[in-house]
Amino acid sequence: MRDYRFIKNYVHTMRKSILLTFFVLLPFFIGTFSMMGASVAPLGTNILTKTITFSSFISNDINHEINPITNRSIIWDVRLNLSKLGGKTDFVYFGEAPDANDGPPADSYDTVKPAAPTKNYIRAWFNDSIPSPYTELERDYRSHPSTTKVWNLSVLWVPAGGTLSATITIVWDRNLLNLSEYDQISLQNESGIQISNMKITGSYTFVCPANTPQLFTINCQIDTTPPEIINQSPVTGETGDAFTFNATVLDDITPANYLIVHVNWSHGSLFGNDTMSLSGNNYFVKTITLSNYSTSPLIYHFYANDTAKTPNVNYTTQQSATIIDDEPPLINNISGDLIIGTGDPIVLWVAGMDNIGVTSAKVLIDSIEHSMIWNNGTTRWQYQYVAPTENISNHSYMITVFDAAMNTKTSGTYLISVFDNDPPTFTNILATPVFQLINGYVNLTATITDNINLSSVTIQITGPEGFNPVNITLLGYGNNYFFNQTYLLSGIYNYTFWGNDTSDNSITSVAHQFTIFGELQITILYSGWNFISLPFNQTLSTTNLYVLYEGTDYSWSEAITQGILLPSIFDWARNGQGYTLVNSLVPGYGYWLYAYQACELWANGLTSILSTDYITSLFYHWNVLGVPINQPVNKTTLLFVYQGVEYNWTQATTNQNPTGGPLILNDIFGWDRRQPQGYFLADTLDPGLCYWMYTFYDLILKRTL
């Protein structure tokens, strides 16, 4: 009877929701089609329309279980008992069976949670993403066997009145958990933090806020990963002395004090296969005594196993340590005094000999030690030194050679003389803007640096025929240089920077360009409906629009009389949520325009255009908008200003803002002009095009500069 009342109430609620949706949207559809006619493109509100079918969940025979419990082949299951002081309790089951499903469709083991009382109760359920009525499960069984599995548990406390929280304890039988195939079963909170190792502890107590479901996961895992072994043993030893093997051994599940670690070793006539001791944290050690009569390498490897149900074992590759004597090596030859340019490399080298062999060498440059590398081709130890770029001071070095026993020989001190041969460098060469109108300012900037000191910086500019070339010396502000002026001729301009330092090293930058123009292309129009916007920050009348069709320019009125364009431009009124006819285009807004022929839409009579971070103001409900700049804008760079505070895309589409919900709909809808025409989901706002965006509040739309 309780299930029947639940279904009846649910159906009644859904019927009311559908009728309300129909009568709210009916005037909008009638108004739109009466104004636009049958050729008008679909509107944004049509995008959210959905059809709801009740036959999928209305039935006269709704059971908590698909099949009787006697038909089950459960491998293991565990009951979670929930309780609080005062006697309120609840329970849920989770487990595995070979014929159970992970997720939809519902199987014979999935049991629907009975309807809850009206108040004063604890309610727990599992969610396995199964459609209604299996959205809340009292028993949730998954497929067996598996290596990993996650159950989604929800716990709700509803008091008799008020918002007083409750202390709730969850209890389970650890012995039943141990019947599963998993080595680790972890109860985790909504943030993914483990709050209970369920195979070690048998309960978990927490404070449950009133009327707010608390989300948990039960994460199960079979340990298939062997321990990781990091060798930290010495690389050398001395004959007859103690040698300590050191290794850090890590395992994803087994604690360090349960790991078993061995070292298998041999040196000379001695050998062993010894258990290592835990020294602290995950650090294992074993000390042996080396042979006193051999300088052969100490050969060894580690192996470790964990305590998984099927233990995992890891073996390291063969390792070795060098055993040395006490005779110092000799230096036969050395690189000596050197001369080098700033920033240039040079090889410091040494040739040595030893009764056993020189094993390493180090060079001390200006009191800083560097290891050298053995070069088989030259049969000497080498280090590639790179001279500093920022000064021309002299530097000194000495080299020490080592044998296997760490006996050493150090050379005398040698000189490295440095001179400046590095020209200045250019970065951040920019023209702002790259495309500018006649009489508009173009600011040419560059950051110019030198390793020692700059002497002078000039700029050279060439342009279209009739332009007087520029070649002048610039004054810098720190390392930043700029040249700002207007240009009267339309066309492409080339510019370069030239820099010279105090050592007379000079460099010329690569050529860069900017363009001066008096008109701009707005967009390409396709045959049919076009969703357009201005790609620049200037309001235009239709008298400033013209069409380029098959190589011929047509004014706005000519394009209409020639049958190229429909004479009407449709604007979406954001505050009235309906269409109006307009004769001018405003930056940040979008418009519908019908073209009978594919052509290009251009604007003339433009003045100097400034780009800002402001795009447009959005009103609650649907908005048609475009970006008033001549470059694409990704939605992740959009900013939404609500009550004076900026929110990024993630914050605006989630509850990461003061409203507790999204500021905007997560989807942006663009219009595909090509046939067949239709809407698509857009991640990038392209210049000249426009888009539908739904907002839940009045906002200001900006972009990240």
mmCIF file with all atom_site columns, N, CA and C in Angstrom, residues 449-501:
data_model
loop_
_atom_site.group_PDB
_atom_site.id
_atom_site.type_symbol
_atom_site.label_atom_id
_atom_site.label_alt_id
_atom_site.label_comp_id
_atom_site.label_asym_id
_atom_site.label_entity_id
_atom_site.label_seq_id
_atom_site.pdbx_PDB_ins_code
_atom_site.Cartn_x
_atom_site.Cartn_y
_atom_site.Cartn_z
_atom_site.occupancy
_atom_site.B_iso_or_equiv
_atom_site.pdbx_formal_charge
_atom_site.auth_seq_id
_atom_site.auth_comp_id
_atom_site.auth_asym_id
_atom_site.auth_atom_id
_atom_site.pdbx_PDB_model_num
ATOM 1   N N  . THR A 1 449 ? 66.776 43.153 -23.583 1.00 0.00 ? 449 THR A N  1
ATOM 2   C CA . THR A 1 449 ? 67.704 42.946 -22.469 1.00 0.00 ? 449 THR A CA 1
ATOM 3   C C  . THR A 1 449 ? 69.077 42.575 -23.009 1.00 0.00 ? 449 THR A C  1
ATOM 4   N N  . ASP A 1 450 ? 70.079 42.794 -22.181 1.00 0.00 ? 450 ASP A N  1
ATOM 5   C CA . ASP A 1 450 ? 71.446 42.408 -22.529 1.00 0.00 ? 450 ASP A CA 1
ATOM 6   C C  . ASP A 1 450 ? 72.099 41.794 -21.308 1.00 0.00 ? 450 ASP A C  1
ATOM 7   N N  . ASN A 1 451 ? 72.980 40.839 -21.556 1.00 0.00 ? 451 ASN A N  1
ATOM 8   C CA . ASN A 1 451 ? 73.616 40.152 -20.430 1.00 0.00 ? 451 ASN A CA 1
ATOM 9   C C  . ASN A 1 451 ? 74.508 41.082 -19.615 1.00 0.00 ? 451 ASN A C  1
ATOM 10  N N  . ILE A 1 452 ? 75.069 42.112 -20.269 1.00 0.00 ? 452 ILE A N  1
ATOM 11  C CA . ILE A 1 452 ? 75.943 43.052 -19.548 1.00 0.00 ? 452 ILE A CA 1
ATOM 12  C C  . ILE A 1 452 ? 75.286 44.429 -19.470 1.00 0.00 ? 452 ILE A C  1
ATOM 13  N N  . ASN A 1 453 ? 75.178 45.119 -20.614 1.00 0.00 ? 453 ASN A N  1
ATOM 14  C CA . ASN A 1 453 ? 74.576 46.456 -20.590 1.00 0.00 ? 453 ASN A CA 1
ATOM 15  C C  . ASN A 1 453 ? 74.219 46.876 -22.007 1.00 0.00 ? 453 ASN A C  1
ATOM 16  N N  . LEU A 1 454 ? 73.022 47.482 -22.179 1.00 0.00 ? 454 LEU A N  1
ATOM 17  C CA . LEU A 1 454 ? 72.603 48.004 -23.473 1.00 0.00 ? 454 LEU A CA 1
ATOM 18  C C  . LEU A 1 454 ? 73.270 49.343 -23.751 1.00 0.00 ? 454 LEU A C  1
ATOM 19  N N  . SER A 1 455 ? 73.514 49.577 -25.054 1.00 0.00 ? 455 SER A N  1
ATOM 20  C CA . SER A 1 455 ? 74.051 50.871 -25.472 1.00 0.00 ? 455 SER A CA 1
ATOM 21  C C  . SER A 1 455 ? 72.974 51.710 -26.138 1.00 0.00 ? 455 SER A C  1
ATOM 22  N N  . SER A 1 456 ? 72.239 51.149 -27.134 1.00 0.00 ? 456 SER A N  1
ATOM 23  C CA . SER A 1 456 ? 71.201 51.910 -27.827 1.00 0.00 ? 456 SER A CA 1
ATOM 24  C C  . SER A 1 456 ? 70.205 50.949 -28.457 1.00 0.00 ? 456 SER A C  1
ATOM 25  N N  . VAL A 1 457 ? 68.958 51.490 -28.697 1.00 0.00 ? 457 VAL A N  1
ATOM 26  C CA . VAL A 1 457 ? 67.882 50.730 -29.322 1.00 0.00 ? 457 VAL A CA 1
ATOM 27  C C  . VAL A 1 457 ? 67.205 51.637 -30.347 1.00 0.00 ? 457 VAL A C  1
ATOM 28  N N  . THR A 1 458 ? 66.989 51.122 -31.562 1.00 0.00 ? 458 THR A N  1
ATOM 29  C CA . THR A 1 458 ? 66.280 51.873 -32.592 1.00 0.00 ? 458 THR A CA 1
ATOM 30  C C  . THR A 1 458 ? 65.147 51.030 -33.142 1.00 0.00 ? 458 THR A C  1
ATOM 31  N N  . ILE A 1 459 ? 64.202 51.720 -33.818 1.00 0.00 ? 459 ILE A N  1
ATOM 32  C CA . ILE A 1 459 ? 63.106 51.039 -34.491 1.00 0.00 ? 459 ILE A CA 1
ATOM 33  C C  . ILE A 1 459 ? 63.069 51.489 -35.940 1.00 0.00 ? 459 ILE A C  1
ATOM 34  N N  . GLN A 1 460 ? 62.794 50.540 -36.861 1.00 0.00 ? 460 GLN A N  1
ATOM 35  C CA . GLN A 1 460 ? 62.657 50.844 -38.278 1.00 0.00 ? 460 GLN A CA 1
ATOM 36  C C  . GLN A 1 460 ? 61.261 50.393 -38.717 1.00 0.00 ? 460 GLN A C  1
ATOM 37  N N  . ILE A 1 461 ? 60.532 51.316 -39.423 1.00 0.00 ? 461 ILE A N  1
ATOM 38  C CA . ILE A 1 461 ? 59.175 51.025 -39.894 1.00 0.00 ? 461 ILE A CA 1
ATOM 39  C C  . ILE A 1 461 ? 59.096 51.348 -41.376 1.00 0.00 ? 461 ILE A C  1
ATOM 40  N N  . THR A 1 462 ? 58.610 50.408 -42.164 1.00 0.00 ? 462 THR A N  1
ATOM 41  C CA . THR A 1 462 ? 58.305 50.638 -43.571 1.00 0.00 ? 462 THR A CA 1
ATOM 42  C C  . THR A 1 462 ? 56.842 50.329 -43.804 1.00 0.00 ? 462 THR A C  1
ATOM 43  N N  . GLY A 1 463 ? 56.246 50.994 -44.849 1.00 0.00 ? 463 GLY A N  1
ATOM 44  C CA . GLY A 1 463 ? 54.825 50.822 -45.083 1.00 0.00 ? 463 GLY A CA 1
ATOM 45  C C  . GLY A 1 463 ? 54.476 50.853 -46.546 1.00 0.00 ? 463 GLY A C  1
ATOM 46  N N  . PRO A 1 464 ? 53.184 51.068 -46.856 1.00 0.00 ? 464 PRO A N  1
ATOM 47  C CA . PRO A 1 464 ? 52.742 51.091 -48.256 1.00 0.00 ? 464 PRO A CA 1
ATOM 48  C C  . PRO A 1 464 ? 53.324 52.294 -49.004 1.00 0.00 ? 464 PRO A C  1
ATOM 49  N N  . GLU A 1 465 ? 53.157 52.297 -50.298 1.00 0.00 ? 465 GLU A N  1
ATOM 50  C CA . GLU A 1 465 ? 53.686 53.374 -51.127 1.00 0.00 ? 465 GLU A CA 1
ATOM 51  C C  . GLU A 1 465 ? 53.166 54.723 -50.643 1.00 0.00 ? 465 GLU A C  1
ATOM 52  N N  . GLY A 1 466 ? 54.084 55.689 -50.524 1.00 0.00 ? 466 GLY A N  1
ATOM 53  C CA . GLY A 1 466 ? 53.739 57.011 -50.018 1.00 0.00 ? 466 GLY A CA 1
ATOM 54  C C  . GLY A 1 466 ? 54.064 57.202 -48.555 1.00 0.00 ? 466 GLY A C  1
ATOM 55  N N  . PHE A 1 467 ? 54.399 56.100 -47.827 1.00 0.00 ? 467 PHE A N  1
ATOM 56  C CA . PHE A 1 467 ? 54.732 56.214 -46.409 1.00 0.00 ? 467 PHE A CA 1
ATOM 57  C C  . PHE A 1 467 ? 56.219 56.548 -46.247 1.00 0.00 ? 467 PHE A C  1
ATOM 58  N N  . ASN A 1 468 ? 56.533 57.511 -45.413 1.00 0.00 ? 468 ASN A N  1
ATOM 59  C CA . ASN A 1 468 ? 57.907 57.920 -45.142 1.00 0.00 ? 468 ASN A CA 1
ATOM 60  C C  . ASN A 1 468 ? 58.492 56.989 -44.075 1.00 0.00 ? 468 ASN A C  1
ATOM 61  N N  . PRO A 1 469 ? 59.496 56.160 -44.422 1.00 0.00 ? 469 PRO A N  1
ATOM 62  C CA . PRO A 1 469 ? 60.015 55.194 -43.445 1.00 0.00 ? 469 PRO A CA 1
ATOM 63  C C  . PRO A 1 469 ? 60.513 55.855 -42.161 1.00 0.00 ? 469 PRO A C  1
ATOM 64  N N  . VAL A 1 470 ? 60.416 55.102 -41.060 1.00 0.00 ? 470 VAL A N  1
ATOM 65  C CA . VAL A 1 470 ? 60.831 55.572 -39.728 1.00 0.00 ? 470 VAL A CA 1
ATOM 66  C C  . VAL A 1 470 ? 62.098 54.838 -39.328 1.00 0.00 ? 470 VAL A C  1
ATOM 67  N N  . ASN A 1 471 ? 63.079 55.546 -38.804 1.00 0.00 ? 471 ASN A N  1
ATOM 68  C CA . ASN A 1 471 ? 64.302 54.952 -38.253 1.00 0.00 ? 471 ASN A CA 1
ATOM 69  C C  . ASN A 1 471 ? 64.806 55.879 -37.169 1.00 0.00 ? 471 ASN A C  1
ATOM 70  N N  . ILE A 1 472 ? 64.405 55.640 -35.926 1.00 0.00 ? 472 ILE A N  1
ATOM 71  C CA . ILE A 1 472 ? 64.758 56.547 -34.833 1.00 0.00 ? 472 ILE A CA 1
ATOM 72  C C  . ILE A 1 472 ? 65.239 55.749 -33.633 1.00 0.00 ? 472 ILE A C  1
ATOM 73  N N  . THR A 1 473 ? 66.015 56.426 -32.790 1.00 0.00 ? 473 THR A N  1
ATOM 74  C CA . THR A 1 473 ? 66.496 55.837 -31.536 1.00 0.00 ? 473 THR A CA 1
ATOM 75  C C  . THR A 1 473 ? 65.433 56.023 -30.462 1.00 0.00 ? 473 THR A C  1
ATOM 76  N N  . LEU A 1 474 ? 65.211 54.957 -29.659 1.00 0.00 ? 474 LEU A N  1
ATOM 77  C CA . LEU A 1 474 ? 64.163 54.969 -28.641 1.00 0.00 ? 474 LEU A CA 1
ATOM 78  C C  . LEU A 1 474 ? 64.760 55.143 -27.250 1.00 0.00 ? 474 LEU A C  1
ATOM 79  N N  . LEU A 1 475 ? 63.973 55.760 -26.381 1.00 0.00 ? 475 LEU A N  1
ATOM 80  C CA . LEU A 1 475 ? 64.312 55.833 -24.964 1.00 0.00 ? 475 LEU A CA 1
ATOM 81  C C  . LEU A 1 475 ? 63.523 54.754 -24.233 1.00 0.00 ? 475 LEU A C  1
ATOM 82  N N  . GLY A 1 476 ? 64.202 54.016 -23.378 1.00 0.00 ? 476 GLY A N  1
ATOM 83  C CA . GLY A 1 476 ? 63.545 52.907 -22.695 1.00 0.00 ? 476 GLY A CA 1
ATOM 84  C C  . GLY A 1 476 ? 63.128 53.246 -21.280 1.00 0.00 ? 476 GLY A C  1
ATOM 85  N N  . TYR A 1 477 ? 62.154 52.484 -20.791 1.00 0.00 ? 477 TYR A N  1
ATOM 86  C CA . TYR A 1 477 ? 61.728 52.539 -19.398 1.00 0.00 ? 477 TYR A CA 1
ATOM 87  C C  . TYR A 1 477 ? 62.101 51.192 -18.787 1.00 0.00 ? 477 TYR A C  1
ATOM 88  N N  . GLY A 1 478 ? 63.283 51.152 -18.155 1.00 0.00 ? 478 GLY A N  1
ATOM 89  C CA . GLY A 1 478 ? 63.842 49.875 -17.755 1.00 0.00 ? 478 GLY A CA 1
ATOM 90  C C  . GLY A 1 478 ? 64.280 49.138 -19.012 1.00 0.00 ? 478 GLY A C  1
ATOM 91  N N  . ASN A 1 479 ? 63.754 47.944 -19.200 1.00 0.00 ? 479 ASN A N  1
ATOM 92  C CA . ASN A 1 479 ? 64.061 47.170 -20.403 1.00 0.00 ? 479 ASN A CA 1
ATOM 93  C C  . ASN A 1 479 ? 62.952 47.253 -21.447 1.00 0.00 ? 479 ASN A C  1
ATOM 94  N N  . ASN A 1 480 ? 61.962 48.107 -21.216 1.00 0.00 ? 480 ASN A N  1
ATOM 95  C CA . ASN A 1 480 ? 60.813 48.201 -22.105 1.00 0.00 ? 480 ASN A CA 1
ATOM 96  C C  . ASN A 1 480 ? 60.922 49.439 -22.993 1.00 0.00 ? 480 ASN A C  1
ATOM 97  N N  . TYR A 1 481 ? 60.688 49.251 -24.294 1.00 0.00 ? 481 TYR A N  1
ATOM 98  C CA . TYR A 1 481 ? 60.780 50.325 -25.274 1.00 0.00 ? 481 TYR A CA 1
ATOM 99  C C  . TYR A 1 481 ? 59.485 50.353 -26.086 1.00 0.00 ? 481 TYR A C  1
ATOM 100 N N  . PHE A 1 482 ? 59.040 51.582 -26.462 1.00 0.00 ? 482 PHE A N  1
ATOM 101 C CA . PHE A 1 482 ? 57.808 51.669 -27.243 1.00 0.00 ? 482 PHE A CA 1
ATOM 102 C C  . PHE A 1 482 ? 57.873 52.842 -28.200 1.00 0.00 ? 482 PHE A C  1
ATOM 103 N N  . PHE A 1 483 ? 57.041 52.733 -29.264 1.00 0.00 ? 483 PHE A N  1
ATOM 104 C CA . PHE A 1 483 ? 56.891 53.812 -30.239 1.00 0.00 ? 483 PHE A CA 1
ATOM 105 C C  . PHE A 1 483 ? 55.415 53.859 -30.604 1.00 0.00 ? 483 PHE A C  1
ATOM 106 N N  . ASN A 1 484 ? 54.758 55.016 -30.405 1.00 0.00 ? 484 ASN A N  1
ATOM 107 C CA . ASN A 1 484 ? 53.312 55.135 -30.541 1.00 0.00 ? 484 ASN A CA 1
ATOM 108 C C  . ASN A 1 484 ? 52.980 56.305 -31.459 1.00 0.00 ? 484 ASN A C  1
ATOM 109 N N  . GLN A 1 485 ? 52.298 56.040 -32.594 1.00 0.00 ? 485 GLN A N  1
ATOM 110 C CA . GLN A 1 485 ? 51.887 57.117 -33.481 1.00 0.00 ? 485 GLN A CA 1
ATOM 111 C C  . GLN A 1 485 ? 50.717 56.661 -34.343 1.00 0.00 ? 485 GLN A C  1
ATOM 112 N N  . THR A 1 486 ? 50.106 57.615 -35.086 1.00 0.00 ? 486 THR A N  1
ATOM 113 C CA . THR A 1 486 ? 48.997 57.323 -35.993 1.00 0.00 ? 486 THR A CA 1
ATOM 114 C C  . THR A 1 486 ? 49.509 57.149 -37.417 1.00 0.00 ? 486 THR A C  1
ATOM 115 N N  . TYR A 1 487 ? 48.642 56.555 -38.298 1.00 0.00 ? 487 TYR A N  1
ATOM 116 C CA . TYR A 1 487 ? 49.018 56.281 -39.676 1.00 0.00 ? 487 TYR A CA 1
ATOM 117 C C  . TYR A 1 487 ? 47.862 56.664 -40.591 1.00 0.00 ? 487 TYR A C  1
ATOM 118 N N  . LEU A 1 488 ? 48.191 57.375 -41.709 1.00 0.00 ? 488 LEU A N  1
ATOM 119 C CA . LEU A 1 488 ? 47.179 57.918 -42.612 1.00 0.00 ? 488 LEU A CA 1
ATOM 120 C C  . LEU A 1 488 ? 46.919 57.031 -43.822 1.00 0.00 ? 488 LEU A C  1
ATOM 121 N N  . LEU A 1 489 ? 47.821 56.098 -44.119 1.00 0.00 ? 489 LEU A N  1
ATOM 122 C CA . LEU A 1 489 ? 47.684 55.255 -45.302 1.00 0.00 ? 489 LEU A CA 1
ATOM 123 C C  . LEU A 1 489 ? 47.261 53.847 -44.889 1.00 0.00 ? 489 LEU A C  1
ATOM 124 N N  . SER A 1 490 ? 46.274 53.314 -45.601 1.00 0.00 ? 490 SER A N  1
ATOM 125 C CA . SER A 1 490 ? 45.864 51.941 -45.320 1.00 0.00 ? 490 SER A CA 1
ATOM 126 C C  . SER A 1 490 ? 46.834 50.979 -45.991 1.00 0.00 ? 490 SER A C  1
ATOM 127 N N  . GLY A 1 491 ? 47.037 49.831 -45.387 1.00 0.00 ? 491 GLY A N  1
ATOM 128 C CA . GLY A 1 491 ? 47.938 48.833 -45.923 1.00 0.00 ? 491 GLY A CA 1
ATOM 129 C C  . GLY A 1 491 ? 48.691 48.123 -44.823 1.00 0.00 ? 491 GLY A C  1
ATOM 130 N N  . ILE A 1 492 ? 49.697 47.306 -45.222 1.00 0.00 ? 492 ILE A N  1
ATOM 131 C CA . ILE A 1 492 ? 50.492 46.521 -44.281 1.00 0.00 ? 492 ILE A CA 1
ATOM 132 C C  . ILE A 1 492 ? 51.798 47.261 -43.995 1.00 0.00 ? 492 ILE A C  1
ATOM 133 N N  . TYR A 1 493 ? 52.169 47.351 -42.695 1.00 0.00 ? 493 TYR A N  1
ATOM 134 C CA . TYR A 1 493 ? 53.395 48.000 -42.252 1.00 0.00 ? 493 TYR A CA 1
ATOM 135 C C  . TYR A 1 493 ? 54.310 46.951 -41.628 1.00 0.00 ? 493 TYR A C  1
ATOM 136 N N  . ASN A 1 494 ? 55.617 47.049 -41.920 1.00 0.00 ? 494 ASN A N  1
ATOM 137 C CA . ASN A 1 494 ? 56.611 46.160 -41.340 1.00 0.00 ? 494 ASN A CA 1
ATOM 138 C C  . ASN A 1 494 ? 57.490 46.951 -40.382 1.00 0.00 ? 494 ASN A C  1
ATOM 139 N N  . TYR A 1 495 ? 57.853 46.331 -39.240 1.00 0.00 ? 495 TYR A N  1
ATOM 140 C CA . TYR A 1 495 ? 58.723 47.027 -38.289 1.00 0.00 ? 495 TYR A CA 1
ATOM 141 C C  . TYR A 1 495 ? 59.696 46.037 -37.654 1.00 0.00 ? 495 TYR A C  1
ATOM 142 N N  . THR A 1 496 ? 60.883 46.541 -37.334 1.00 0.00 ? 496 THR A N  1
ATOM 143 C CA . THR A 1 496 ? 61.914 45.762 -36.638 1.00 0.00 ? 496 THR A CA 1
ATOM 144 C C  . THR A 1 496 ? 62.554 46.624 -35.568 1.00 0.00 ? 496 THR A C  1
ATOM 145 N N  . PHE A 1 497 ? 63.082 45.989 -34.532 1.00 0.00 ? 497 PHE A N  1
ATOM 146 C CA . PHE A 1 497 ? 63.873 46.664 -33.500 1.00 0.00 ? 497 PHE A CA 1
ATOM 147 C C  . PHE A 1 497 ? 65.338 46.264 -33.680 1.00 0.00 ? 497 PHE A C  1
ATOM 148 N N  . TRP A 1 498 ? 66.250 47.196 -33.402 1.00 0.00 ? 498 TRP A N  1
ATOM 149 C CA . TRP A 1 498 ? 67.691 46.949 -33.459 1.00 0.00 ? 498 TRP A CA 1
ATOM 150 C C  . TRP A 1 498 ? 68.291 47.354 -32.127 1.00 0.00 ? 498 TRP A C  1
ATOM 151 N N  . GLY A 1 499 ? 69.162 46.476 -31.563 1.00 0.00 ? 499 GLY A N  1
ATOM 152 C CA . GLY A 1 499 ? 69.787 46.775 -30.274 1.00 0.00 ? 499 GLY A CA 1
ATOM 153 C C  . GLY A 1 499 ? 71.284 46.550 -30.322 1.00 0.00 ? 499 GLY A C  1
ATOM 154 N N  . ASN A 1 500 ? 72.011 47.344 -29.552 1.00 0.00 ? 500 ASN A N  1
ATOM 155 C CA . ASN A 1 500 ? 73.472 47.269 -29.494 1.00 0.00 ? 500 ASN A CA 1
ATOM 156 C C  . ASN A 1 500 ? 73.896 47.375 -28.028 1.00 0.00 ? 500 ASN A C  1
ATOM 157 N N  . ASP A 1 501 ? 74.909 46.554 -27.609 1.00 0.00 ? 501 ASP A N  1
ATOM 158 C CA . ASP A 1 501 ? 75.349 46.635 -26.220 1.00 0.00 ? 501 ASP A CA 1
ATOM 159 C C  . ASP A 1 501 ? 76.701 47.336 -26.123 1.00 0.00 ? 501 ASP A C  1
#
